[in-house]
Amino acid sequence: MRLDKYLKVSRIIKRRTVANEACDAGRIEVNGKVQRASYDVKIGDRIAVNMGAVPRVYEVLEISEHALKEDASKMYKII
């Protein structure tokens, strides 16, 4: 799954266009490297989101094309 779509489906970022713009601006890192929105997310990847005052790091636990609001938080773990 594309990085921008994963960020949207998991509800880490609310809109896919915002996720795409964050990737283009270099604010999203995967495993320590700045990645483009087209990066293919894999289970075990660590995604660092450098937006806002506090940067956050997430570990990918599950990849799903669609997720309900209740299930979205099960797709990642905050580190």
CSV table of C-alpha atoms in Angstrom, one decimal:
chain,number,residue,atom,x,y,z
A,1,MET,CA,0.0,0.0,0.0
A,2,ARG,CA,1.2,3.5,-0.8
A,3,LEU,CA,2.5,5.6,2.1
A,4,ASP,CA,0.1,8.4,1.7
A,5,LYS,CA,-2.9,6.0,1.6
A,6,TYR,CA,-1.6,4.1,4.7
A,7,LEU,CA,-1.4,7.4,6.6
A,8,LYS,CA,-5.0,8.2,5.7
A,9,VAL,CA,-6.5,4.7,6.2
A,10,SER,CA,-4.8,4.4,9.6
A,11,ARG,CA,-6.0,7.9,10.5
A,12,ILE,CA,-2.5,9.1,11.4
A,13,ILE,CA,-3.2,12.0,9.0
A,14,LYS,CA,-6.8,12.8,8.3
A,15,ARG,CA,-6.7,13.5,4.5
A,16,ARG,CA,-4.7,11.8,1.8
A,17,THR,CA,-3.8,15.1,0.1
A,18,VAL,CA,-2.3,16.4,3.4
A,19,ALA,CA,-0.3,13.1,3.7
A,20,ASN,CA,0.9,13.5,0.1
A,21,GLU,CA,1.9,17.2,0.7
A,22,ALA,CA,3.7,16.1,3.9
A,23,CYS,CA,5.7,13.5,2.0
A,24,ASP,CA,6.6,16.0,-0.7
A,25,ALA,CA,7.8,18.5,2.0
A,26,GLY,CA,10.1,15.8,3.5
A,27,ARG,CA,8.2,15.6,6.8
A,28,ILE,CA,7.6,11.8,6.6
A,29,GLU,CA,10.5,9.4,7.2
A,30,VAL,CA,10.3,5.6,6.9
A,31,ASN,CA,13.1,3.6,8.7
A,32,GLY,CA,15.2,6.8,9.0
A,33,LYS,CA,14.9,7.9,5.3
A,34,VAL,CA,12.7,10.6,3.9
A,35,GLN,CA,10.2,8.8,1.5
A,36,ARG,CA,7.9,9.8,-1.3
A,37,ALA,CA,4.2,9.3,-1.1
A,38,SER,CA,4.5,6.3,-3.5
A,39,TYR,CA,6.7,4.3,-1.1
A,40,ASP,CA,5.3,0.8,-0.5
A,41,VAL,CA,4.6,0.3,3.2
A,42,LYS,CA,5.5,-3.0,4.7
A,43,ILE,CA,4.7,-4.5,8.2
A,44,GLY,CA,7.5,-3.6,10.6
A,45,ASP,CA,8.3,-0.3,9.0
A,46,ARG,CA,8.8,2.7,11.4
A,47,ILE,CA,7.2,5.8,10.2
A,48,ALA,CA,8.3,9.2,11.7
A,49,VAL,CA,5.8,12.1,11.2
A,50,ASN,CA,7.5,15.4,11.8
A,51,MET,CA,4.4,17.7,11.8
A,52,GLY,CA,3.5,19.9,14.7
A,53,ALA,CA,5.5,20.5,17.9
A,54,VAL,CA,6.2,16.9,18.8
A,55,PRO,CA,7.5,14.4,16.2
A,56,ARG,CA,5.9,11.0,16.5
A,57,VAL,CA,7.1,7.5,15.5
A,58,TYR,CA,4.8,4.7,14.5
A,59,GLU,CA,5.5,1.0,13.8
A,60,VAL,CA,3.3,-0.6,11.2
A,61,LEU,CA,1.5,-3.7,12.6
A,62,GLU,CA,-1.1,-4.3,10.0
A,63,ILE,CA,-1.9,-3.2,6.4
A,64,SER,CA,-5.6,-3.0,5.4
A,65,GLU,CA,-7.2,-1.3,2.4
A,66,HIS,CA,-10.2,-0.1,4.6
A,67,ALA,CA,-10.5,0.3,8.3
A,68,LEU,CA,-13.3,1.4,10.6
A,69,LYS,CA,-12.6,4.2,13.0
A,70,GLU,CA,-12.4,1.7,15.9
A,71,ASP,CA,-9.9,-0.6,14.0
A,72,ALA,CA,-7.6,2.1,12.7
A,73,SER,CA,-5.5,2.3,15.8
A,74,LYS,CA,-4.8,-1.4,15.6
A,75,MET,CA,-2.8,-0.8,12.4
A,76,TYR,CA,0.1,0.8,14.2
A,77,LYS,CA,1.9,1.1,17.5
A,78,ILE,CA,3.2,4.5,18.8
A,79,ILE,CA,6.9,4.3,19.8
